[in-house]
Amino acid sequence: MKQFITEYLDNKIKQNEDMIIITFYELRIKYDLSEDETQEFLSLSKIRLENMKYQVYFTGAKYEQNGVIKTVQDNELMVAIKEKF
């Protein structure tokens, strides 16, 4: 699982370093993770992303991006935003 998380997040960061969106479709359908595997993935990903200076938000949480208040949508399991210093 840890190897999968590392590769998955590294790929997401290459696509967009400032914002990472992890969707239900990606984890449950595309990668066929079970509910328990999905929860483990999100838990371990949160730790790694916070260590990399990302703010992490889960489904239903509100966050601010470029001065706009947004909500993590129902189909999004996690949104991570790179902290600006």
Short mmCIF file of C-alpha atoms in Angstrom, two decimals:
data_model
loop_
_atom_site.label_atom_id
_atom_site.label_comp_id
_atom_site.label_asym_id
_atom_site.label_seq_id
_atom_site.Cartn_x
_atom_site.Cartn_y
_atom_site.Cartn_z
CA MET A 1 0.00 0.00 0.00
CA LYS A 2 2.80 2.44 0.90
CA GLN A 3 4.48 1.96 -2.49
CA PHE A 4 1.15 2.58 -4.26
CA ILE A 5 0.55 5.75 -2.21
CA THR A 6 4.03 7.08 -2.95
CA GLU A 7 3.70 6.49 -6.70
CA TYR A 8 0.14 7.83 -6.81
CA LEU A 9 0.97 11.04 -4.92
CA ASP A 10 4.21 11.61 -6.84
CA ASN A 11 2.24 11.37 -10.08
CA LYS A 12 -0.42 13.80 -8.78
CA ILE A 13 2.26 16.27 -7.68
CA LYS A 14 3.85 16.12 -11.16
CA GLN A 15 0.45 17.01 -12.65
CA ASN A 16 -0.18 19.94 -10.30
CA GLU A 17 2.08 20.68 -7.36
CA ASP A 18 -0.21 23.37 -5.91
CA MET A 19 -3.42 21.32 -5.61
CA ILE A 20 -4.09 17.59 -5.40
CA ILE A 21 -7.61 16.22 -5.81
CA ILE A 22 -8.27 12.55 -5.03
CA THR A 23 -11.64 11.32 -6.25
CA PHE A 24 -13.90 8.43 -5.30
CA TYR A 25 -13.77 7.24 -8.91
CA GLU A 26 -9.96 7.02 -8.96
CA LEU A 27 -9.58 4.99 -5.79
CA ARG A 28 -12.69 2.81 -5.73
CA ILE A 29 -13.32 2.23 -9.47
CA LYS A 30 -10.05 2.80 -11.36
CA TYR A 31 -7.77 1.22 -8.74
CA ASP A 32 -10.43 -1.10 -7.27
CA LEU A 33 -9.62 -0.35 -3.62
CA SER A 34 -12.00 -1.69 -0.97
CA GLU A 35 -13.60 0.65 1.58
CA ASP A 36 -10.96 -0.31 4.17
CA GLU A 37 -8.12 0.13 1.68
CA THR A 38 -9.51 3.52 0.69
CA GLN A 39 -9.59 4.65 4.33
CA GLU A 40 -6.02 3.43 4.86
CA PHE A 41 -4.94 5.21 1.67
CA LEU A 42 -6.52 8.49 2.79
CA SER A 43 -5.08 8.25 6.30
CA LEU A 44 -1.52 7.55 5.14
CA SER A 45 -1.78 10.11 2.32
CA LYS A 46 -2.87 12.78 4.78
CA ILE A 47 0.23 12.20 6.91
CA ARG A 48 2.57 12.30 3.91
CA LEU A 49 0.96 15.41 2.42
CA GLU A 50 0.95 17.30 5.72
CA ASN A 51 4.65 16.47 6.10
CA MET A 52 5.12 18.01 2.64
CA LYS A 53 3.40 21.24 3.80
CA TYR A 54 -0.04 20.65 2.28
CA GLN A 55 -3.32 21.58 3.93
CA VAL A 56 -5.57 18.51 3.65
CA TYR A 57 -9.39 18.59 3.43
CA PHE A 58 -11.90 15.76 3.18
CA THR A 59 -15.38 15.47 1.61
CA GLY A 60 -17.67 18.29 2.75
CA ALA A 61 -14.92 20.46 4.26
CA LYS A 62 -14.58 24.11 3.29
CA TYR A 63 -11.26 25.57 2.18
CA GLU A 64 -9.97 28.78 0.66
CA GLN A 65 -8.14 28.88 -2.65
CA ASN A 66 -7.05 32.16 -4.22
CA GLY A 67 -9.44 34.10 -1.98
CA VAL A 68 -12.44 31.94 -2.91
CA ILE A 69 -14.20 29.69 -0.38
CA LYS A 70 -14.76 26.24 -1.87
CA THR A 71 -16.18 22.95 -0.57
CA VAL A 72 -14.71 19.49 -1.15
CA GLN A 73 -17.36 17.92 -3.39
CA ASP A 74 -19.18 14.63 -2.72
CA ASN A 75 -17.18 12.81 -5.43
CA GLU A 76 -13.88 14.13 -4.04
CA LEU A 77 -12.41 12.16 -1.14
CA MET A 78 -9.52 14.55 -0.46
CA VAL A 79 -8.23 17.92 -1.59
CA ALA A 80 -4.71 19.00 -0.63
CA ILE A 81 -3.46 22.54 -1.16
CA LYS A 82 0.23 23.45 -1.00
CA GLU A 83 0.90 26.02 1.72
CA LYS A 84 2.23 29.36 0.44
CA PHE A 85 4.81 31.15 2.53
#
